Amino acid sequence: ILEHADSLVGKEIDGEPVRLLYGNVRFRQGNVRVTCEEAIQYLRSNKLSLAGEVVVEDDTLRMVTHRGNYFGDSRIAEVFDEVRVEDGVSVLRANYGKYFLDEKKFYFFGNVTVEDTANILNSDELTFYRVEGKTFADGNVVIKDLLNKITVKGGHFEHDRNARYGKMTIQSYAIHIDTTQSGKIDTLIIKSDVMESYTDTIQHLIASGAVSIEYNGFTAMAETSVYYTKLDSITLHHKPILWYSESAWETTQVSGDVMFMKLINRTPHVLYVSGNTFACVRADSTFNRRFHQLTGKEMKIWFARNTIDRIEVDKTVTVLYYLFEDFSPNGLNQTTGDYVLISFLNRQINEIKVVGGVEGKYYPENLIKGREHEYDLPGFKWQTHRLCYKYGANIR
């Protein structure tokens, strides 16, 4: 229904009668209202070609562009050039958009940006089902969580507004850049096959499938990981392995069935490891095949000032420790017990305390030289490949 136009001219275009409308043009079809500066109304095909400042309104939705088409029979609005859509607190911008009014479905293409008070989403394409509250974004998808300072990237993203659930796939990764109390910039990188969130503001991320994490001296790999942004903690499940580097050669490797790392103000506080725990570190930079080794059922690694402060291991503990005297190798000790406490001073082992059912063996240097692998504890495997996928290393 044409409600108003400052002027109207009737003519034919390609044999079809049309109306040329100019100035403050207003149309209405049901709840849909269309306004523009100029329009061509095709009377037979029930189509409108719109120009000027085009505005399409449907309930609380408002779509603004410079030109577009409205098809009355199919009830589809098609808009071009600097499209802007306002729906409540959300604002969307794109190069091209199509709105299927009966389905309440949007499709946008080209430089798509969706912004609200908590998040900014960018993608090449986006489809949104307004009633169901479901969004599908494809191609160079980037989501910035403004509240938690997290950026998530990938090739495909799905979001269910009603279920408060989101999932990123295709080379998905997350980057969390934060400033510590000391003013240091810390960057957390998580890469996985699938990355899921169960809140609109990404209170926590669940990464699964070939997970790799790099953060503040740590590198970790697992099949599943959960990062709790508010609780300042990370869990690793299913074959987790973690490395903590204090220098080029002082790298501690830890593995187990499950890991839980508690952070305080974005710095490591304690690492809990349970089930088939194993920790090892190279004994000396000049002896590449000698590793201090530690096994047990439960392990706690405490940190102070970004360095390992002490290690506690409980239940069926075995310690293999290489000895040095005046910087020269002097054999090794192997000790078993119920509980072990290893304390560190100046990043070196200061004391090893074994409690309960203690048994020990000493192997002199002449027995172990060149045969170190024969004395490794069961399950020892030093992983030289510690690739952490850095797709987002260039993000600022």
CSV table of C-alpha atoms in Angstrom, one decimal:
chain,number,residue,atom,x,y,z
A,1,ILE,CA,0.0,0.0,0.0
A,2,LEU,CA,1.4,3.4,-1.0
A,3,GLU,CA,0.8,5.8,1.9
A,4,HIS,CA,2.6,8.9,0.6
A,5,ALA,CA,4.8,10.4,-2.1
A,6,ASP,CA,5.4,14.1,-2.9
A,7,SER,CA,4.9,13.3,-6.6
A,8,LEU,CA,3.9,10.4,-8.8
A,9,VAL,CA,4.4,9.7,-12.5
A,10,GLY,CA,2.9,6.8,-14.4
A,11,LYS,CA,4.7,5.2,-17.3
A,12,GLU,CA,5.8,1.8,-18.8
A,13,ILE,CA,9.2,0.0,-18.5
A,14,ASP,CA,9.7,-3.0,-20.7
A,15,GLY,CA,5.9,-3.2,-21.2
A,16,GLU,CA,5.1,-3.2,-17.5
A,17,PRO,CA,3.1,-0.4,-16.0
A,18,VAL,CA,5.1,1.4,-13.2
A,19,ARG,CA,4.8,4.3,-10.9
A,20,LEU,CA,7.8,6.7,-10.5
A,21,LEU,CA,7.6,8.1,-6.9
A,22,TYR,CA,9.6,11.0,-5.6
A,23,GLY,CA,9.9,12.7,-2.2
A,24,ASN,CA,9.1,11.2,1.3
A,25,VAL,CA,7.9,7.9,-0.2
A,26,ARG,CA,6.1,5.6,2.3
A,27,PHE,CA,4.8,2.1,1.7
A,28,ARG,CA,3.3,-0.4,4.1
A,29,GLN,CA,2.5,-4.1,3.8
A,30,GLY,CA,1.1,-5.6,7.1
A,31,ASN,CA,3.6,-4.7,9.8
A,32,VAL,CA,6.4,-3.9,7.3
A,33,ARG,CA,7.0,-0.2,6.6
A,34,VAL,CA,9.3,1.1,3.9
A,35,THR,CA,10.4,4.7,3.4
A,36,CYS,CA,12.8,6.2,0.9
A,37,GLU,CA,13.4,9.3,-1.3
A,38,GLU,CA,12.7,7.7,-4.6
A,39,ALA,CA,11.0,4.5,-5.7
A,40,ILE,CA,9.8,2.6,-8.8
A,41,GLN,CA,6.7,0.6,-8.2
A,42,TYR,CA,6.2,-2.3,-10.7
A,43,LEU,CA,2.5,-2.9,-10.5
A,44,ARG,CA,2.4,-6.3,-12.3
A,45,SER,CA,5.3,-8.0,-10.5
A,46,ASN,CA,4.5,-6.2,-7.2
A,47,LYS,CA,8.1,-5.1,-6.8
A,48,LEU,CA,9.7,-1.9,-5.5
A,49,SER,CA,13.1,-0.5,-6.5
A,50,LEU,CA,14.1,1.9,-3.7
A,51,ALA,CA,16.7,4.7,-3.6
A,52,GLY,CA,17.9,7.5,-1.4
A,53,GLU,CA,17.9,6.8,2.4
A,54,VAL,CA,16.0,3.6,2.4
A,55,VAL,CA,14.5,2.4,5.7
A,56,VAL,CA,12.7,-1.0,6.2
A,57,GLU,CA,11.0,-1.4,9.6
A,58,ASP,CA,9.5,-4.6,11.0
A,59,ASP,CA,8.4,-4.5,14.7
A,60,THR,CA,11.6,-3.5,16.6
A,61,LEU,CA,13.8,-4.1,13.6
A,62,ARG,CA,15.1,-1.2,11.5
A,63,MET,CA,17.2,-1.7,8.3
A,64,VAL,CA,18.8,1.3,6.7
A,65,THR,CA,20.7,1.5,3.3
A,66,HIS,CA,21.0,3.7,0.2
A,67,ARG,CA,19.3,1.4,-2.3
A,68,GLY,CA,17.3,-1.8,-2.4
A,69,ASN,CA,14.4,-3.8,-3.7
A,70,TYR,CA,11.3,-5.1,-2.0
A,71,PHE,CA,9.4,-8.0,-3.5
A,72,GLY,CA,5.8,-7.9,-2.3
A,73,ASP,CA,4.7,-11.4,-3.4
A,74,SER,CA,7.6,-13.2,-1.7
A,75,ARG,CA,7.9,-10.6,1.1
A,76,ILE,CA,11.7,-10.3,0.7
A,77,ALA,CA,13.7,-7.1,1.2
A,78,GLU,CA,17.0,-6.8,-0.6
A,79,VAL,CA,19.4,-4.0,0.3
A,80,PHE,CA,22.8,-2.8,-1.0
A,81,ASP,CA,25.6,-0.4,-0.1
A,82,GLU,CA,26.5,0.3,3.6
A,83,VAL,CA,23.7,-1.8,5.1
A,84,ARG,CA,22.8,-1.0,8.7
A,85,VAL,CA,20.4,-3.1,10.8
A,86,GLU,CA,19.3,-2.2,14.3
A,87,ASP,CA,17.5,-4.8,16.4
A,88,GLY,CA,17.4,-3.9,20.1
A,89,VAL,CA,20.9,-3.4,21.4
A,90,SER,CA,22.5,-5.1,18.4
A,91,VAL,CA,23.8,-3.2,15.3
A,92,LEU,CA,24.8,-4.9,12.1
A,93,ARG,CA,26.6,-3.5,9.1
A,94,ALA,CA,27.3,-5.2,5.8
A,95,ASN,CA,27.8,-4.6,2.1
A,96,TYR,CA,24.7,-6.6,1.1
A,97,GLY,CA,21.6,-7.9,2.9
A,98,LYS,CA,18.5,-9.9,2.4
A,99,TYR,CA,15.5,-10.1,4.8
A,100,PHE,CA,12.9,-12.9,4.4
A,101,LEU,CA,10.0,-11.4,6.3
A,102,ASP,CA,7.8,-14.5,6.6
A,103,GLU,CA,10.7,-16.6,7.9
A,104,LYS,CA,12.2,-13.7,9.9
A,105,LYS,CA,15.5,-14.7,8.4
A,106,PHE,CA,18.5,-12.5,7.5
A,107,TYR,CA,21.3,-13.1,5.1
A,108,PHE,CA,24.3,-10.7,4.9
A,109,PHE,CA,27.4,-10.8,2.8
A,110,GLY,CA,30.6,-8.7,2.6
A,111,ASN,CA,32.4,-7.1,5.6
A,112,VAL,CA,29.7,-8.2,8.1
A,113,THR,CA,30.0,-6.6,11.5
A,114,VAL,CA,27.6,-7.2,14.5
A,115,GLU,CA,28.1,-5.2,17.6
A,116,ASP,CA,26.4,-5.1,21.0
A,117,THR,CA,27.4,-4.0,24.5
A,118,ALA,CA,29.5,-7.1,25.1
A,119,ASN,CA,30.8,-8.4,21.8
A,120,ILE,CA,31.8,-7.5,18.3
A,121,LEU,CA,31.5,-10.1,15.5
A,122,ASN,CA,33.1,-9.9,12.0
A,123,SER,CA,32.7,-12.3,9.2
A,124,ASP,CA,32.4,-12.7,5.4
A,125,GLU,CA,28.8,-14.1,5.6
A,126,LEU,CA,26.1,-14.2,8.3
A,127,THR,CA,22.7,-15.8,8.5
A,128,PHE,CA,20.4,-15.0,11.4
A,129,TYR,CA,17.1,-16.6,12.3
A,130,ARG,CA,15.3,-13.9,14.3
A,131,VAL,CA,12.6,-16.1,16.0
A,132,GLU,CA,14.9,-19.0,16.9
A,133,GLY,CA,17.7,-16.7,17.9
A,134,LYS,CA,20.3,-18.6,15.9
A,135,THR,CA,23.2,-17.2,14.1
A,136,PHE,CA,25.6,-18.8,11.6
A,137,ALA,CA,28.7,-16.9,10.4
A,138,ASP,CA,31.2,-18.1,7.8
A,139,GLY,CA,34.6,-17.0,6.5
A,140,ASN,CA,37.2,-15.1,8.5
A,141,VAL,CA,35.0,-15.1,11.7
A,142,VAL,CA,36.4,-12.9,14.5
A,143,ILE,CA,34.6,-12.4,17.8
A,144,LYS,CA,35.9,-9.9,20.3
A,145,ASP,CA,34.6,-10.3,23.9
A,146,LEU,CA,34.9,-6.8,25.2
A,147,LEU,CA,34.2,-7.7,28.8
A,148,ASN,CA,36.8,-10.5,29.1
A,149,LYS,CA,39.3,-9.2,26.6
A,150,ILE,CA,39.2,-12.4,24.5
A,151,THR,CA,39.3,-12.7,20.8
A,152,VAL,CA,38.1,-15.9,19.2
A,153,LYS,CA,38.8,-16.7,15.5
A,154,GLY,CA,37.8,-19.5,13.1
A,155,GLY,CA,36.2,-20.3,9.8
A,156,HIS,CA,32.6,-21.1,11.0
A,157,PHE,CA,30.6,-20.0,14.0
A,158,GLU,CA,27.2,-21.0,15.4
A,159,HIS,CA,25.4,-19.2,18.2
A,160,ASP,CA,22.1,-20.1,19.9
A,161,ARG,CA,20.9,-17.0,21.8
A,162,ASN,CA,18.2,-18.8,23.7
A,163,ALA,CA,20.5,-21.6,24.8
A,164,ARG,CA,23.4,-19.2,25.5
A,165,TYR,CA,25.7,-21.4,23.5
A,166,GLY,CA,28.3,-20.7,20.8
A,167,LYS,CA,30.6,-22.9,18.8
A,168,MET,CA,33.6,-22.0,16.6
A,169,THR,CA,35.1,-24.5,14.2
A,170,ILE,CA,37.7,-24.6,11.3
A,171,GLN,CA,41.1,-23.6,12.6
A,172,SER,CA,39.6,-22.1,15.7
A,173,TYR,CA,41.7,-20.3,18.3
A,174,ALA,CA,41.3,-17.9,21.2
A,175,ILE,CA,43.6,-15.1,22.3
A,176,HIS,CA,43.4,-13.4,25.7
A,177,ILE,CA,45.6,-10.4,26.2
A,178,ASP,CA,45.8,-9.0,29.7
A,179,THR,CA,47.9,-6.7,31.8
A,180,THR,CA,49.2,-8.1,35.2
A,181,GLN,CA,49.5,-6.0,38.3
A,182,SER,CA,53.1,-5.4,37.6
A,183,GLY,CA,52.2,-3.9,34.2
A,184,LYS,CA,53.4,-6.9,32.2
A,185,ILE,CA,51.5,-7.9,29.0
A,186,ASP,CA,50.5,-11.5,29.1
A,187,THR,CA,49.0,-13.4,26.1
A,188,LEU,CA,47.1,-16.6,26.3
A,189,ILE,CA,46.7,-18.6,23.1
A,190,ILE,CA,44.4,-21.6,22.8
A,191,LYS,CA,44.1,-23.5,19.5
A,192,SER,CA,41.7,-26.4,18.9
A,193,ASP,CA,39.5,-28.1,16.4
A,194,VAL,CA,36.3,-27.0,18.2
A,195,MET,CA,35.8,-24.1,20.7
A,196,GLU,CA,32.6,-23.8,22.6
A,197,SER,CA,31.1,-21.3,25.0
A,198,TYR,CA,28.0,-21.6,27.1
A,199,THR,CA,27.5,-17.9,27.9
A,200,ASP,CA,27.0,-14.8,25.8
A,201,THR,CA,30.2,-13.2,27.2
A,202,ILE,CA,32.4,-16.2,27.1
A,203,GLN,CA,32.7,-16.8,30.8
A,204,HIS,CA,34.5,-20.0,30.0
A,205,LEU,CA,35.8,-21.7,26.8
A,206,ILE,CA,35.7,-25.4,26.1
A,207,ALA,CA,38.4,-26.4,23.6
A,208,SER,CA,38.4,-29.9,22.1
A,209,GLY,CA,40.3,-31.9,19.5
A,210,ALA,CA,44.1,-31.3,19.2
A,211,VAL,CA,44.2,-28.6,21.9
A,212,SER,CA,47.3,-26.5,22.3
A,213,ILE,CA,47.8,-23.7,24.9
A,214,GLU,CA,50.6,-21.2,25.4
A,215,TYR,CA,50.7,-18.8,28.3
A,216,ASN,CA,53.2,-17.1,30.5
A,217,GLY,CA,56.0,-19.6,30.1
A,218,PHE,CA,53.6,-22.6,29.7
A,219,THR,CA,53.0,-24.7,26.7
A,220,ALA,CA,50.4,-27.5,26.9
A,221,MET,CA,48.6,-30.0,24.7
A,222,ALA,CA,45.6,-32.2,25.3
A,223,GLU,CA,42.4,-33.4,23.7
A,224,THR,CA,40.1,-31.3,25.9
A,225,SER,CA,40.6,-28.1,27.9
A,226,VAL,CA,38.4,-25.6,29.8
A,227,TYR,CA,39.5,-22.0,30.4
A,228,TYR,CA,37.6,-20.2,33.1
A,229,THR,CA,38.1,-16.5,32.6
A,230,LYS,CA,36.5,-15.4,35.9
A,231,LEU,CA,37.9,-18.2,38.0
A,232,ASP,CA,41.4,-17.6,36.6
A,233,SER,CA,42.0,-21.3,36.0
A,234,ILE,CA,42.6,-23.9,33.2
A,235,THR,CA,41.8,-27.6,33.1
A,236,LEU,CA,43.3,-30.2,30.8
A,237,HIS,CA,41.8,-33.6,30.1
A,238,HIS,CA,42.6,-36.7,28.0
A,239,LYS,CA,46.4,-37.2,27.6
A,240,PRO,CA,47.5,-33.8,28.8
A,241,ILE,CA,51.1,-32.8,28.7
A,242,LEU,CA,52.6,-29.5,29.9
A,243,TRP,CA,55.9,-27.8,29.6
A,244,TYR,CA,57.1,-25.0,31.8
A,245,SER,CA,60.2,-23.1,30.7
A,246,GLU,CA,62.4,-21.0,33.0
A,247,SER,CA,65.3,-20.8,30.5
A,248,ALA,CA,66.5,-22.3,27.2
A,249,TRP,CA,67.3,-25.6,28.8
A,250,GLU,CA,65.4,-25.6,32.2
A,251,THR,CA,62.1,-26.9,30.9
A,252,THR,CA,59.9,-29.1,33.1
A,253,GLN,CA,57.7,-31.6,31.4
A,254,VAL,CA,54.6,-32.8,33.2
A,255,SER,CA,52.0,-35.4,32.1
A,256,GLY,CA,49.1,-37.2,33.7
A,257,ASP,CA,45.4,-38.1,33.3
A,258,VAL,CA,43.9,-34.7,34.4
A,259,MET,CA,45.5,-31.3,35.1
A,260,PHE,CA,44.1,-28.2,36.8
A,261,MET,CA,46.1,-25.0,36.9
A,262,LYS,CA,45.0,-22.2,39.3
A,263,LEU,CA,46.2,-18.7,38.5
A,264,ILE,CA,46.2,-15.6,40.7
A,265,ASN,CA,46.2,-12.3,38.9
A,266,ARG,CA,47.1,-14.1,35.7
A,267,THR,CA,50.3,-15.6,37.1
A,268,PRO,CA,50.7,-19.3,37.9
A,269,HIS,CA,49.9,-20.3,41.5
A,270,VAL,CA,49.6,-24.1,41.6
A,271,LEU,CA,49.3,-27.0,39.1
A,272,TYR,CA,47.4,-30.1,40.2
A,273,VAL,CA,48.0,-33.3,38.3
A,274,SER,CA,46.2,-36.6,39.0
A,275,GLY,CA,46.5,-40.1,37.6
A,276,ASN,CA,49.7,-41.5,36.2
A,277,THR,CA,51.6,-38.4,36.9
A,278,PHE,CA,55.1,-37.9,35.5
A,279,ALA,CA,57.5,-35.0,35.7
A,280,CYS,CA,61.0,-34.6,34.3
A,281,VAL,CA,63.5,-31.9,33.7
A,282,ARG,CA,67.0,-32.0,32.2
A,283,ALA,CA,69.6,-32.4,34.9
A,284,ASP,CA,72.3,-30.3,33.4
A,285,SER,CA,72.7,-28.3,30.2
A,286,THR,CA,75.8,-30.2,29.2
A,287,PHE,CA,74.2,-33.7,29.6
A,288,ASN,CA,71.4,-33.9,27.2
A,289,ARG,CA,70.4,-37.4,28.0
A,290,ARG,CA,70.2,-37.0,31.8
A,291,PHE,CA,66.8,-36.1,33.2
A,292,HIS,CA,65.6,-35.8,36.8
A,293,GLN,CA,62.3,-37.9,36.9
A,294,LEU,CA,59.4,-38.1,39.3
A,295,THR,CA,56.3,-40.3,39.2
A,296,GLY,CA,53.2,-40.8,41.4
A,297,LYS,CA,49.5,-40.8,41.5
A,298,GLU,CA,48.9,-37.2,42.6
A,299,MET,CA,51.2,-34.2,42.1
A,300,LYS,CA,51.1,-30.5,43.1
A,301,ILE,CA,53.6,-28.0,41.7
A,302,TRP,CA,53.6,-24.7,43.5
A,303,PHE,CA,54.9,-21.5,41.9
A,304,ALA,CA,56.3,-18.3,43.4
A,305,ARG,CA,57.4,-15.2,41.4
A,306,ASN,CA,56.9,-17.1,38.2
A,307,THR,CA,59.3,-20.0,39.1
A,308,ILE,CA,58.8,-23.4,40.6
A,309,ASP,CA,58.9,-23.2,44.4
A,310,ARG,CA,58.1,-26.8,45.4
A,311,ILE,CA,56.7,-30.1,44.2
A,312,GLU,CA,54.6,-32.5,46.2
A,313,VAL,CA,53.9,-36.0,45.1
A,314,ASP,CA,51.6,-38.5,46.9
A,315,LYS,CA,51.0,-42.2,46.6
A,316,THR,CA,53.5,-44.7,45.1
A,317,VAL,CA,56.2,-42.1,44.5
A,318,THR,CA,59.5,-42.8,42.7
A,319,VAL,CA,62.3,-40.2,42.3
A,320,LEU,CA,65.2,-40.5,40.0
A,321,TYR,CA,67.8,-37.9,40.6
A,322,TYR,CA,71.2,-37.4,38.9
A,323,LEU,CA,74.1,-36.3,41.2
A,324,PHE,CA,76.8,-33.8,40.5
A,325,GLU,CA,79.9,-32.9,42.6
A,326,ASP,CA,81.9,-29.8,41.7
A,327,PHE,CA,79.9,-29.7,38.4
A,328,SER,CA,81.1,-33.2,37.5
A,329,PRO,CA,78.6,-36.1,37.2
A,330,ASN,CA,78.5,-38.4,40.1
A,331,GLY,CA,75.9,-41.1,39.4
A,332,LEU,CA,72.3,-41.1,40.3
A,333,ASN,CA,69.9,-41.9,43.2
A,334,GLN,CA,66.5,-43.7,42.8
A,335,THR,CA,64.2,-43.5,45.8
A,336,THR,CA,60.6,-44.7,46.4
A,337,GLY,CA,58.2,-43.8,49.1
A,338,ASP,CA,54.6,-42.8,50.0
A,339,TYR,CA,55.2,-39.0,49.8
A,340,VAL,CA,57.8,-36.7,48.3
A,341,LEU,CA,58.5,-33.0,48.8
A,342,ILE,CA,61.0,-31.3,46.6
A,343,SER,CA,61.9,-27.7,47.4
A,344,PHE,CA,63.8,-25.3,45.1
A,345,LEU,CA,66.1,-22.4,45.8
A,346,ASN,CA,67.4,-20.1,43.0
A,347,ARG,CA,65.7,-22.4,40.5
A,348,GLN,CA,67.7,-25.4,41.6
A,349,ILE,CA,66.7,-28.4,43.7
A,350,ASN,CA,67.4,-27.5,47.3
A,351,GLU,CA,66.0,-30.5,49.2
A,352,ILE,CA,64.3,-33.8,48.5
A,353,LYS,CA,62.2,-35.2,51.4
A,354,VAL,CA,60.8,-38.7,51.1
A,355,VAL,CA,58.3,-40.0,53.7
A,356,GLY,CA,56.8,-43.5,54.3
A,357,GLY,CA,58.1,-46.8,53.1
A,358,VAL,CA,61.4,-45.3,51.9
A,359,GLU,CA,63.7,-47.4,49.7
A,360,GLY,CA,66.7,-46.1,47.9
A,361,LYS,CA,69.4,-47.1,45.5
A,362,TYR,CA,72.6,-45.4,44.3
A,363,TYR,CA,74.2,-46.1,40.9
A,364,PRO,CA,77.8,-44.9,40.5
A,365,GLU,CA,78.9,-42.9,37.5
A,366,ASN,CA,80.8,-45.8,35.9
A,367,LEU,CA,77.6,-47.8,35.6
A,368,ILE,CA,75.4,-45.2,34.1
A,369,LYS,CA,77.7,-43.3,31.8
A,370,GLY,CA,76.4,-43.7,28.2
A,371,ARG,CA,73.6,-46.0,29.5
A,372,GLU,CA,71.3,-43.4,31.0
A,373,HIS,CA,68.3,-44.7,29.0
A,374,GLU,CA,68.5,-48.0,30.9
A,375,TYR,CA,67.7,-46.3,34.2
A,376,ASP,CA,64.8,-44.2,33.0
A,377,LEU,CA,61.6,-44.7,35.0
A,378,PRO,CA,58.7,-46.6,33.3
A,379,GLY,CA,56.7,-44.1,31.2
A,380,PHE,CA,59.5,-41.7,30.6
A,381,LYS,CA,59.3,-40.0,27.2
A,382,TRP,CA,60.9,-36.6,26.6
A,383,GLN,CA,58.8,-34.7,24.0
A,384,THR,CA,61.0,-32.6,21.9
A,385,HIS,CA,58.0,-31.4,19.7
A,386,ARG,CA,56.1,-28.7,21.6
A,387,LEU,CA,54.3,-27.0,18.8
A,388,CYS,CA,51.7,-24.5,20.0
A,389,TYR,CA,49.6,-23.2,17.0
A,390,LYS,CA,50.1,-19.5,16.8
A,391,TYR,CA,47.5,-18.5,14.2
A,392,GLY,CA,46.9,-15.4,16.3
A,393,ALA,CA,50.4,-14.4,17.2
A,394,ASN,CA,50.1,-11.2,15.1
A,395,ILE,CA,47.0,-9.9,16.9
A,396,ARG,CA,47.4,-6.8,19.1
